[in-house]
Short mmCIF file of C-alpha atoms in Angstrom, two decimals:
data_model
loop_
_atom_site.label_atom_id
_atom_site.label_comp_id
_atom_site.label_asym_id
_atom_site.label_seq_id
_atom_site.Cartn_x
_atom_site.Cartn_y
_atom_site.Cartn_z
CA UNK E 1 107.57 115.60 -66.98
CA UNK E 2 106.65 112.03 -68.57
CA UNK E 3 104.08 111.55 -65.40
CA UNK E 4 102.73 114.70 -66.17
CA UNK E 5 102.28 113.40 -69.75
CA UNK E 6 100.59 110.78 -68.34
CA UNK E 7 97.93 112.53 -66.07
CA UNK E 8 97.37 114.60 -69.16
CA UNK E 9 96.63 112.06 -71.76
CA UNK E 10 94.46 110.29 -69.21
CA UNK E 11 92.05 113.38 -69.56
CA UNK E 12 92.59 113.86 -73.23
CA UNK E 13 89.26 112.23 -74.30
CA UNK E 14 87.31 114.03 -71.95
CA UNK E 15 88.33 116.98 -72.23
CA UNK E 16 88.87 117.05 -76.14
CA UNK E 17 85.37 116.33 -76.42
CA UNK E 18 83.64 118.97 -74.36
CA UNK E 19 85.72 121.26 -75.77
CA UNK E 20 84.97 120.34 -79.32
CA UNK E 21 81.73 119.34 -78.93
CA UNK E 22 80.06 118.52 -81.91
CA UNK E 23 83.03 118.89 -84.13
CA UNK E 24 84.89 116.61 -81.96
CA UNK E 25 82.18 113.91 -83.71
CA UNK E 26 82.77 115.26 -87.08
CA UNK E 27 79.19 116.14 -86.85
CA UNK E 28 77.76 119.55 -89.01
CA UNK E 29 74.72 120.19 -89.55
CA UNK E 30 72.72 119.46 -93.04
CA UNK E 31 72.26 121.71 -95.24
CA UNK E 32 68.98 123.43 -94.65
CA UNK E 33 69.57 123.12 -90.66
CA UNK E 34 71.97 126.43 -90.37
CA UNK E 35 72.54 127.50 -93.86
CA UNK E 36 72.36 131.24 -93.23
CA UNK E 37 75.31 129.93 -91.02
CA UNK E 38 77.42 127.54 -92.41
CA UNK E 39 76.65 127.41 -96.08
CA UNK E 40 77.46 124.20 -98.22
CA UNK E 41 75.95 121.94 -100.38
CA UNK E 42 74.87 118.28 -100.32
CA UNK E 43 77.48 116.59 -101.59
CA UNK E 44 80.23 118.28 -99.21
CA UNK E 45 78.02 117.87 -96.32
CA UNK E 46 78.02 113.72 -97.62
CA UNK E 47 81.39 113.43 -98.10
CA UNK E 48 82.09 114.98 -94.65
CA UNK E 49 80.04 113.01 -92.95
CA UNK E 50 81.45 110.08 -94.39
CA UNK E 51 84.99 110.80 -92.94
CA UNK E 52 83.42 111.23 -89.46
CA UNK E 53 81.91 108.03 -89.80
CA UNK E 54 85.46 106.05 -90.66
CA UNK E 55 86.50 105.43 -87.14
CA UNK E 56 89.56 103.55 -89.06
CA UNK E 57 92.67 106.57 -88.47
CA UNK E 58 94.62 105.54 -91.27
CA UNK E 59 91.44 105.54 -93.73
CA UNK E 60 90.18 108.60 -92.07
CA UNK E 61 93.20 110.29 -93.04
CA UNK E 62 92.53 109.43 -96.69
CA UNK E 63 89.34 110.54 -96.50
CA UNK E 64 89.67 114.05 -95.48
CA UNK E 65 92.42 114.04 -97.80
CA UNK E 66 89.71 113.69 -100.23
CA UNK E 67 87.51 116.23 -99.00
CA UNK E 68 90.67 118.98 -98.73
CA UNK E 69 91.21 117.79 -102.68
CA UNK E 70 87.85 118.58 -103.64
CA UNK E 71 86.80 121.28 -101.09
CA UNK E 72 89.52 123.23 -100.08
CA UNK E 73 87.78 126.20 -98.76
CA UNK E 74 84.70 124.83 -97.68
CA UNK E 75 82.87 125.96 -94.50
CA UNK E 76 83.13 122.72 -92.84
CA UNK E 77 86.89 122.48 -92.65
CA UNK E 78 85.58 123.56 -88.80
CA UNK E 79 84.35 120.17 -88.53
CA UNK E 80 87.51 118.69 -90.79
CA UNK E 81 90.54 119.65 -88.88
CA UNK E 82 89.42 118.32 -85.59
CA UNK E 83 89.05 114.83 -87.28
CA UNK E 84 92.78 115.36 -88.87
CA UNK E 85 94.34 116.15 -85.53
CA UNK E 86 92.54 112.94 -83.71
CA UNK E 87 93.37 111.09 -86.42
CA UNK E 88 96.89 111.78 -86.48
CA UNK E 89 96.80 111.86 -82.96
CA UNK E 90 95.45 108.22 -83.00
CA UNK E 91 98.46 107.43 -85.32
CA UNK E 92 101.17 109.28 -82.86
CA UNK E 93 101.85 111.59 -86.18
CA UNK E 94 102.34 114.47 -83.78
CA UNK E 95 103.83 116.64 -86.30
CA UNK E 96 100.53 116.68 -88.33
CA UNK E 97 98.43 116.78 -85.18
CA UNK E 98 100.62 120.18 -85.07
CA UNK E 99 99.71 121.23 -88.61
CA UNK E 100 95.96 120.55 -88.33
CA UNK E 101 95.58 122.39 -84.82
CA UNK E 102 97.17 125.21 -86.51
CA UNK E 103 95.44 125.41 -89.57
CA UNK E 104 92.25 125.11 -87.25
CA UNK E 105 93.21 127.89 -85.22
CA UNK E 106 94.27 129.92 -88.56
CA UNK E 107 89.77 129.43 -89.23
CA UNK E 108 89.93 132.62 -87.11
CA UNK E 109 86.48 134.20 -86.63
CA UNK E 110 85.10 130.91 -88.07
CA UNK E 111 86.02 128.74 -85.18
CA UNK E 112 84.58 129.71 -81.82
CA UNK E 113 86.85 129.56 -78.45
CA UNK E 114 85.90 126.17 -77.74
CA UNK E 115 86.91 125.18 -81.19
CA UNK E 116 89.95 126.97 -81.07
CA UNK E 117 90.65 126.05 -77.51
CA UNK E 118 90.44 122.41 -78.65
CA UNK E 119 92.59 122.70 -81.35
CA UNK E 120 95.37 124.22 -79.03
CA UNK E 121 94.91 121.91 -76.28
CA UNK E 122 95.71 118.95 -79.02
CA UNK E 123 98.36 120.58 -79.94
CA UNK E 124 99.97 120.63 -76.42
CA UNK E 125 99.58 116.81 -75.50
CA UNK E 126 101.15 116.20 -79.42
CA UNK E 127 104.26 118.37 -78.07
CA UNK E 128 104.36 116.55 -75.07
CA UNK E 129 104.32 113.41 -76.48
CA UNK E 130 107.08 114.35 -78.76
CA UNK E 131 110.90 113.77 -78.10
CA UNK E 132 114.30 114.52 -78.87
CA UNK E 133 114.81 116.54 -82.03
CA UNK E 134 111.11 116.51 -82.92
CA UNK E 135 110.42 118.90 -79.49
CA UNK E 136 113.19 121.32 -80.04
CA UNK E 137 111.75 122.06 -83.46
CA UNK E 138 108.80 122.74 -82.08
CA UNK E 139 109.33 124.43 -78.74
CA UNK E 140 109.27 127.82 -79.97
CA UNK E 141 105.77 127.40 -81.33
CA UNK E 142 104.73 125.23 -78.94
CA UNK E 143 105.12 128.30 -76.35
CA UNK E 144 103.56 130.54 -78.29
CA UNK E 145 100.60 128.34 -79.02
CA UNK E 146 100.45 126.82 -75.03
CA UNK E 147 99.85 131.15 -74.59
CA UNK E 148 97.16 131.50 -76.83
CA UNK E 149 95.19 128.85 -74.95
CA UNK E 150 95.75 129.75 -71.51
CA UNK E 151 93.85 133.26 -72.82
CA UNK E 152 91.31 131.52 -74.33
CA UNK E 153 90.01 129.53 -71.16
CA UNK E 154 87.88 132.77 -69.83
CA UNK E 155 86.56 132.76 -72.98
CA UNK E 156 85.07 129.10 -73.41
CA UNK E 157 81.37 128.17 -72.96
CA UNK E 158 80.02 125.73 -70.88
CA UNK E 159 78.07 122.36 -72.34
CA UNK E 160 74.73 122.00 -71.34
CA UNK E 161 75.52 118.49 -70.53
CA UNK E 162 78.12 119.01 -67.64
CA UNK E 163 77.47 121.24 -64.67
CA UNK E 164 79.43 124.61 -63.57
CA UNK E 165 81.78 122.44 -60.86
CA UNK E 166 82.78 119.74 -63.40
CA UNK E 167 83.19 122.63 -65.61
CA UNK E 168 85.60 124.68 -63.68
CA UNK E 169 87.79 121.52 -62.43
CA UNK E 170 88.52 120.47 -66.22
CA UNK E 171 89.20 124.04 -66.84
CA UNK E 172 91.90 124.00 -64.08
CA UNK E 173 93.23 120.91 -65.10
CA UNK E 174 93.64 122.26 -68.52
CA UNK E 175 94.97 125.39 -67.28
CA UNK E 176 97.52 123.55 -65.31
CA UNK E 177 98.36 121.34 -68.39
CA UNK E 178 99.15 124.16 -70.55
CA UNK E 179 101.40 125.82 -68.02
CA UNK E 180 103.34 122.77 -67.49
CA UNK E 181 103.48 123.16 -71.47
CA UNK E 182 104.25 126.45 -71.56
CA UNK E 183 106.98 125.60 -69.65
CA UNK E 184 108.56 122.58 -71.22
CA UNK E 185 108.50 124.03 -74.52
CA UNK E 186 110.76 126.96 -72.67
CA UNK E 187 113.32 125.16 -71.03
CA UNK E 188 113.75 122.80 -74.38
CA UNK E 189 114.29 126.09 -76.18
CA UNK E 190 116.82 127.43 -73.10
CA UNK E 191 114.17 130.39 -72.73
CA UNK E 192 114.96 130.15 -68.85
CA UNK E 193 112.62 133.18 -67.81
CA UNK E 194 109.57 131.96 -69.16
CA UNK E 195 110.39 128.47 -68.08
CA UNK E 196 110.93 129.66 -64.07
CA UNK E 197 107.45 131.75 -64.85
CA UNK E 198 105.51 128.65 -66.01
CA UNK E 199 106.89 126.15 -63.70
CA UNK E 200 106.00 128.35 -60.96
CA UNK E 201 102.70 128.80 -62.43
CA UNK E 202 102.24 124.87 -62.08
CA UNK E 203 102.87 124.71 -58.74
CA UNK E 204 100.45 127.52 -57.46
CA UNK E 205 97.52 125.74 -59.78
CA UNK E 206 97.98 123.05 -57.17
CA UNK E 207 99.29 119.77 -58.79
CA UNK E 208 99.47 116.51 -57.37
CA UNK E 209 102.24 115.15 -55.72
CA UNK E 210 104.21 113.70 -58.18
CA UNK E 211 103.68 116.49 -60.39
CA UNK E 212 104.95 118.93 -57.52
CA UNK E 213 108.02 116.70 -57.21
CA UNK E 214 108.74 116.63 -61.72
CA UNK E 215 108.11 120.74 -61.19
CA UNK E 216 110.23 121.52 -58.14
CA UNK E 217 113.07 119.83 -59.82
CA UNK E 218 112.28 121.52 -63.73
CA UNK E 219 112.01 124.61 -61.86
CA UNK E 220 115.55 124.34 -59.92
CA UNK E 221 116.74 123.16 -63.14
CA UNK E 222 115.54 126.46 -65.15
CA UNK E 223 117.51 128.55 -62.46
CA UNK E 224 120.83 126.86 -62.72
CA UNK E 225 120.70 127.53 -66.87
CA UNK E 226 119.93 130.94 -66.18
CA UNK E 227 122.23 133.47 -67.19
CA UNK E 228 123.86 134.33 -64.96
CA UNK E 229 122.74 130.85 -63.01
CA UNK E 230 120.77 131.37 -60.45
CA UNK E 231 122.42 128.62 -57.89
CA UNK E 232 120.97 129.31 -55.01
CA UNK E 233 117.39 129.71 -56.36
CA UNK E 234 117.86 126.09 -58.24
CA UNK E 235 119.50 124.58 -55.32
CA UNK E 236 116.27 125.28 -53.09
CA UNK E 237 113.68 124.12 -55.76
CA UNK E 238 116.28 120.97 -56.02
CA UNK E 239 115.72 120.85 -52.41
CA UNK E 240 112.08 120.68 -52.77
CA UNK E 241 112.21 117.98 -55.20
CA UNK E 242 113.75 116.48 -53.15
CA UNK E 243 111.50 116.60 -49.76
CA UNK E 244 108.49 116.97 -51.34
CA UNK E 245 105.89 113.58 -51.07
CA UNK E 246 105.93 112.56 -54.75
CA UNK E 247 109.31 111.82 -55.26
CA UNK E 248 110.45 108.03 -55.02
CA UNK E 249 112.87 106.91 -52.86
CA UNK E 250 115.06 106.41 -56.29
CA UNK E 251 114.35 109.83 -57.41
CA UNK E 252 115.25 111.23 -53.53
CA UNK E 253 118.90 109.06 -53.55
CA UNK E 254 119.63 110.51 -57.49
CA UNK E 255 118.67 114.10 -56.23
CA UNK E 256 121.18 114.08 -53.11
CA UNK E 257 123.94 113.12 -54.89
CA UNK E 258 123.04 115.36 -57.24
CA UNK E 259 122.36 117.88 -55.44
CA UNK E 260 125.59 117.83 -53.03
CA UNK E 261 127.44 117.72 -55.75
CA UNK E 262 126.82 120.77 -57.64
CA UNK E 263 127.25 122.55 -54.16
CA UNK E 264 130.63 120.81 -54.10
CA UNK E 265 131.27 122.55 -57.02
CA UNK E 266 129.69 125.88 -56.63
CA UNK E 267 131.55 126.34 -53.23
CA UNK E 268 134.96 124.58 -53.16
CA UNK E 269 135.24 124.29 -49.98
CA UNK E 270 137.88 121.76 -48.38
CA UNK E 271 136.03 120.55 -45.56
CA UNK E 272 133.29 117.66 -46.52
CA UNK E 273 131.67 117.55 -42.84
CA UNK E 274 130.61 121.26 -44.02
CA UNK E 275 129.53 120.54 -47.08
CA UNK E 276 127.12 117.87 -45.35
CA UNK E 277 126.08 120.12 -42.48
CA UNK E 278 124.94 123.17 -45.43
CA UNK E 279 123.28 120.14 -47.76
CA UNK E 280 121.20 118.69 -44.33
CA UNK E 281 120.53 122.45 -43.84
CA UNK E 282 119.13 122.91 -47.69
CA UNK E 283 117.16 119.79 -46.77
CA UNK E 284 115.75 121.25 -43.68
CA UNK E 285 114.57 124.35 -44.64
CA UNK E 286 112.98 123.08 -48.20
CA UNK E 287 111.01 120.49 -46.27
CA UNK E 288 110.07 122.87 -44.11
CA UNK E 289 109.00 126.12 -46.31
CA UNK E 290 107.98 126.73 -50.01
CA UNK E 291 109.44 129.99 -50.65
CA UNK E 292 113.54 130.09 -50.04
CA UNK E 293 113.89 132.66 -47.06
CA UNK E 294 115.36 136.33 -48.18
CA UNK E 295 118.61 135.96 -46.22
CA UNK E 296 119.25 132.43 -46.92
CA UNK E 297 122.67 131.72 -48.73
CA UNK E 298 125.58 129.58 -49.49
CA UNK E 299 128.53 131.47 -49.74
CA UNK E 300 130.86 130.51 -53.30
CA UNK E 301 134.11 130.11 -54.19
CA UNK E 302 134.46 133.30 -54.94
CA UNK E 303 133.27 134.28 -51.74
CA UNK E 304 135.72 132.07 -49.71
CA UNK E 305 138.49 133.21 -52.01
CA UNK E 306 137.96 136.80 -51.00
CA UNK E 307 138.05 135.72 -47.48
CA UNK E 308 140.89 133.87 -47.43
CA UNK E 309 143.04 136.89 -49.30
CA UNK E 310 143.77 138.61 -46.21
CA UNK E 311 143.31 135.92 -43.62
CA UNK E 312 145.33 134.89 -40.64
CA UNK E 313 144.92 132.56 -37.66
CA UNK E 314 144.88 135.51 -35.60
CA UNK E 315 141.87 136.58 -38.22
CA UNK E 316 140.09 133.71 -37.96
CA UNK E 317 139.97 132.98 -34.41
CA UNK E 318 138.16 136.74 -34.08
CA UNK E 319 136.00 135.73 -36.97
CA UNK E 320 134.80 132.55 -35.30
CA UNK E 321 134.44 133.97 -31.28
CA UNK E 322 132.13 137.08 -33.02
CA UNK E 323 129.24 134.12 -34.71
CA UNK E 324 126.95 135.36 -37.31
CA UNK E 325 127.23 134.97 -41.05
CA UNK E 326 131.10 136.03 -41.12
CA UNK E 327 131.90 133.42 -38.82
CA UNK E 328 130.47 131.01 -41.32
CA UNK E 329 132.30 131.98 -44.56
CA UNK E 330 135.48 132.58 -42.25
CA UNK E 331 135.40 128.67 -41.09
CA UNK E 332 134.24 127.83 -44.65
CA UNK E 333 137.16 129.45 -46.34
CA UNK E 334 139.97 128.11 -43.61
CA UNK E 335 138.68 124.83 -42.68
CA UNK E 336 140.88 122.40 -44.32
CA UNK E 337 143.59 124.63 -45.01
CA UNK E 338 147.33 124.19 -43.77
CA UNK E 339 148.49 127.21 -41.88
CA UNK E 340 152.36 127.55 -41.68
CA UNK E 341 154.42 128.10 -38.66
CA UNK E 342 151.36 129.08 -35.87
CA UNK E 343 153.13 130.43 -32.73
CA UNK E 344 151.73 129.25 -29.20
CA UNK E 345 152.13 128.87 -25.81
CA UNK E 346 152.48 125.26 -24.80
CA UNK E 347 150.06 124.48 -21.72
CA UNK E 348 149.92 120.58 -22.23
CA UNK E 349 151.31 117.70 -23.63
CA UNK E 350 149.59 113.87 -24.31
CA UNK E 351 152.25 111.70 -25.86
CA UNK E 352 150.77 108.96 -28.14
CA UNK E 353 149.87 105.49 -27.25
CA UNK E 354 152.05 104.15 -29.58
CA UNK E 355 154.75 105.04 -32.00
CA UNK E 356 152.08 105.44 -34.82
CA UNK E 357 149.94 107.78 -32.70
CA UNK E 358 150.14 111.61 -32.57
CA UNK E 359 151.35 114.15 -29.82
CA UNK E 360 148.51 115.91 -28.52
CA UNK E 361 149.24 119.61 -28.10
CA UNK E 362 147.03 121.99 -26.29
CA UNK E 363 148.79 125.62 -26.87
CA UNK E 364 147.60 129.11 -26.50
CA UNK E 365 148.11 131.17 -29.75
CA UNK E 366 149.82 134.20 -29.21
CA UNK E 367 151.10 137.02 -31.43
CA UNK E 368 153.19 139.04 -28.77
CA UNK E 369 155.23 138.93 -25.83
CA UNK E 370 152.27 140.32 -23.41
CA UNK E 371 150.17 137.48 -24.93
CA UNK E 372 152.36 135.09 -24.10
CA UNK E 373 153.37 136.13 -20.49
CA UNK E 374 149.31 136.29 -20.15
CA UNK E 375 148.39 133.16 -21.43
CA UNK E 376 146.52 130.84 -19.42
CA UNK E 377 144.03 128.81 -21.20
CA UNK E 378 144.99 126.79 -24.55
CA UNK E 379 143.05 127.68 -27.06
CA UNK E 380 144.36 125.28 -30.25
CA UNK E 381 144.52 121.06 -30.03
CA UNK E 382 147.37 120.23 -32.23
CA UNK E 383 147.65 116.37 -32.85
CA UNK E 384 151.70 116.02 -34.16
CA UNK E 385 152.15 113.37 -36.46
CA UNK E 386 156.13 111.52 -37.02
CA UNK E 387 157.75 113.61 -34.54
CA UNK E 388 158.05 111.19 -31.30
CA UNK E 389 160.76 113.74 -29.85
CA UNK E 390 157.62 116.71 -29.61
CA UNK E 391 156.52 114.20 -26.46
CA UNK E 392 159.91 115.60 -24.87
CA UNK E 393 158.40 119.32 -25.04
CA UNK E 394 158.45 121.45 -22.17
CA UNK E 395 155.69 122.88 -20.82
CA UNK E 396 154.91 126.72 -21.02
CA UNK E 397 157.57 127.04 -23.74
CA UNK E 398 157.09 128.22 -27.10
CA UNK E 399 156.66 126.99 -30.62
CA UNK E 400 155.79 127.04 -33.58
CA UNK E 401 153.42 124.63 -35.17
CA UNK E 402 152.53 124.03 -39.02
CA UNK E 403 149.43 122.19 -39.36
CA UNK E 404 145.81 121.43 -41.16
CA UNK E 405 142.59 122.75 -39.59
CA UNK E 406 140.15 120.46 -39.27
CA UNK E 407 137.21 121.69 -36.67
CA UNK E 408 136.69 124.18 -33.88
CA UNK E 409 134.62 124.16 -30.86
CA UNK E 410 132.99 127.28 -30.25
CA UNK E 411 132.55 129.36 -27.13
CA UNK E 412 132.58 129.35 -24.06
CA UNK E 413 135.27 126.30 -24.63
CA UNK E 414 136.56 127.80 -27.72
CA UNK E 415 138.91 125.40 -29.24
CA UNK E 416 140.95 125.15 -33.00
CA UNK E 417 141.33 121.67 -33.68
CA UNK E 418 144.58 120.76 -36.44
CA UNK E 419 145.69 117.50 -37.52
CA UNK E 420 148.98 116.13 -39.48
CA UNK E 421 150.89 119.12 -37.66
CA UNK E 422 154.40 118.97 -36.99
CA UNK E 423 156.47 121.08 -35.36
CA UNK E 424 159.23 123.95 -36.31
CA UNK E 425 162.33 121.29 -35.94
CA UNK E 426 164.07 124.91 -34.13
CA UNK E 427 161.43 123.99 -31.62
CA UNK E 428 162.02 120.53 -31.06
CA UNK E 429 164.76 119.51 -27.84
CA UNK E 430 167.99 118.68 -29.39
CA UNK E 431 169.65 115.44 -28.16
CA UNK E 432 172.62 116.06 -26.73
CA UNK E 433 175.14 114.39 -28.70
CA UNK E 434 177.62 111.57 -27.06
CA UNK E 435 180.75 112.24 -24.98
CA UNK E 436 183.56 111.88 -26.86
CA UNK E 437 186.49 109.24 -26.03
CA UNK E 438 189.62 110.98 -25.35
CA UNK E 439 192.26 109.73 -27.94
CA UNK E 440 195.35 108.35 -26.07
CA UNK E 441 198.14 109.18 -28.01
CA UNK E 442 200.65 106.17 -28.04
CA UNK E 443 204.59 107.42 -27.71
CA UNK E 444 205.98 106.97 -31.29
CA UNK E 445 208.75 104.43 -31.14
CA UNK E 446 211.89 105.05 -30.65
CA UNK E 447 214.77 105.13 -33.25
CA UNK E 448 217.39 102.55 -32.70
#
């Protein structure tokens, strides 16, 4: 938002003054000129033009404090109120630039659009250049007012001095300035609807880059404070911050973390390679598209709760073999979980290197007798960890294994992988224990 500050006040003199015209200058006209008009008499019409001549804010101010004292409801506080709000403007007094746009746009049918338009459009870059305490104050009105304007742009009337194209672009600019104010004046005052309608708003006017960027991630951030949040709608528009051609290469490194993290936390899930692979996904697809697809979604930890209520190995491996969107909150929910006591079909056995490295296990998971007598192909890589006496397995025999998983391979190879497993110690050969010595029994000594 602070660039888009910036872009704004660059075209705050040029577009205050079109729009203000000749009350931008503090100019009216004498008396005599447009009496029928504007009528007022010599000495108001001196005294006003005296303050538009101070070009000095802080004496300005004084001056029109003057004129208020001694002509409070004269017919040129038109030309007055524009000079308070530059003035104060000038002085970075943005709560009386506030008061004076207001009480300019209060004129009613004495003010024209343009005047009016003005006013408002003052009164947006003076919330804007506000902080803190000073904007939440503010925001409420600053909505409202930001409102008012955008409906008074079909209204305004072209200056003879600038032609219909220059015309139209500052109109657009100024449309797409009070949107973006619109906007931040809702999310200060957590009005989360009318934030996500105004940020969007900015981005179809067609901002620059590093406007986009500020928007995409305002917009993402309007989602998440929704309530309910919207996650997946503010992770995309997060997304888009990130991948979109204004952000900095410091902005893009505080996004990802960012970013991964509050999928960390929306998910749960135990595995971080699929964490990664869902965040490159996000990436992807953002990059690639500026309206998040209808089916896209990242499952949350509710959703991998419910799956893992009723899940079993047997469960999962049908799960992963059938694909599709089931197979991914399946693996989600089970991936780095430890599974007690899987029974399998040993096929093969790679003892470790060393002392410190595992057994390697390839076993065919079966649930039944007829599985087992069937069983062929292993189906699970089980890496035992401080168990040197699973190396002493038999082939073809069965066990039962408690372990973490940790990956798959899918078909046509299809292929659990589990890590720090050990074995059921039932399952494990018992060493046969030593031979005993037979005792000889020494003949007890004989009585004398």
């Amino acid at each position: 938002m602070n660039r888009m500050k910036r872009v704004a006040g660059l075209a705050m003199s040029v577009s205050l003054c079109w729009m203000l015209g000749s009350a931008a200058m503090g100019q009216a006209p004498a008396p005599g000129q447009d009496a029928g008009k504007q009528p007022y008499t010599m000495p108001e019409y001196n005294a006003e033009q005296a303050c538009g001549n101070d070009k000095n804010p802080s004496t300005q101010v004084k001056c029109l404090d003057d004129f208020v004292s001694k002509y409070p409801s004269s017919n040129l506080l038109i030309y007055v109120y524009p000079m308070y709000y530059q003035a104060y403007f000038q002085l970075k007094n943005y709560a009386k630039v506030i008061e004076y746009a207001d009480k300019m746009v209060a004129l009613g049918d004495k003010a024209d659009a343009n005047a009016k338009y003005a006013a408002l459009y003052a009164r947006a870059l003076a919330f804007g250049s506000m902080a803190g305490a000073d904007q939440t104050t503010h925001a409420k009105a600053a909505l409202e007012a930001a409102e008012t304007g955008l409906k008074l742009i079909p209204e305004l009337k072209k200056p003879d001095q600038i032609d219909d194209n220059a015309f139209n672009a500052q109109k657009k600019q100024a449309t797409s300035y009070l949107h973006g104010t619109a906007a931040q004046a809702a999310m200060v005052s957590k009005d989360f609807p009318n934030a996500i309608k105004y940020y969007k708003a900015v981005l179809t006017d067609g901002p620059t880059p590093e406007v986009e960027a500020v928007t995409e991630y305002r917009l993402g951030q309007a989602y998440l404070g929704s309530n309910p949040p919207q996650q997946i709608d503010g992770f995309w528009h997060v997304g888009r911050a990130i991948t979109s051609k204004g952000a900095t290469q410091q902005q893009v490194t505080q996004l990802k973390t960012y970013l991964r993290k509050l999928i960390v936390n929306y998910q749960q899930a135990a595995c971080d390679n699929l964490i990664d692979a869902e965040f490159n996904e996000l990436l992807q697809l953002a990059g690639s598209s500026a309206d998040k697809p209808d089916t896209y979604k990242i499952p949350s930890a509710a959703d991998l709760d419910a799956a893992r209520k009723d899940m079993t190995i047997a469960s999962v491996i049908t799960d992963l073999k059938a694909g599709g969107d089931k197979a991914k909150v399946t693996w989600l929910a089970s991936c780095g979980l430890e599974f007690p006591d899987v029974p399998g079909k040993l096929m093969e056995i790679t003892p470790g290197a060393t002392a410190n490295d595992p057994t390697v296990l390839k076993v065919a998971f079966v649930t039944s007798d007829a599985e087992f007598q069937a069983a062929t192909t292993p189906n699970m890589e089980v890496k035992v960890v401080g168990q040197p006496e699973a190396a002493k397995l038999e082939k073809v025999n069965a066990l039962r294994c408690t372990g973490t998983l940790t990956s798959f391979d899918p078909d046509p190879s299809f292929m659990l992988h589990w890590d720090k497993a050990k074995v059921n110690a039932e399952d494990l050969p018992q060493e046969k224990a030593p031979a005993k010595k037979p005792q000889v029994r020494r003949p007890a000594p004989k009585k004398p």
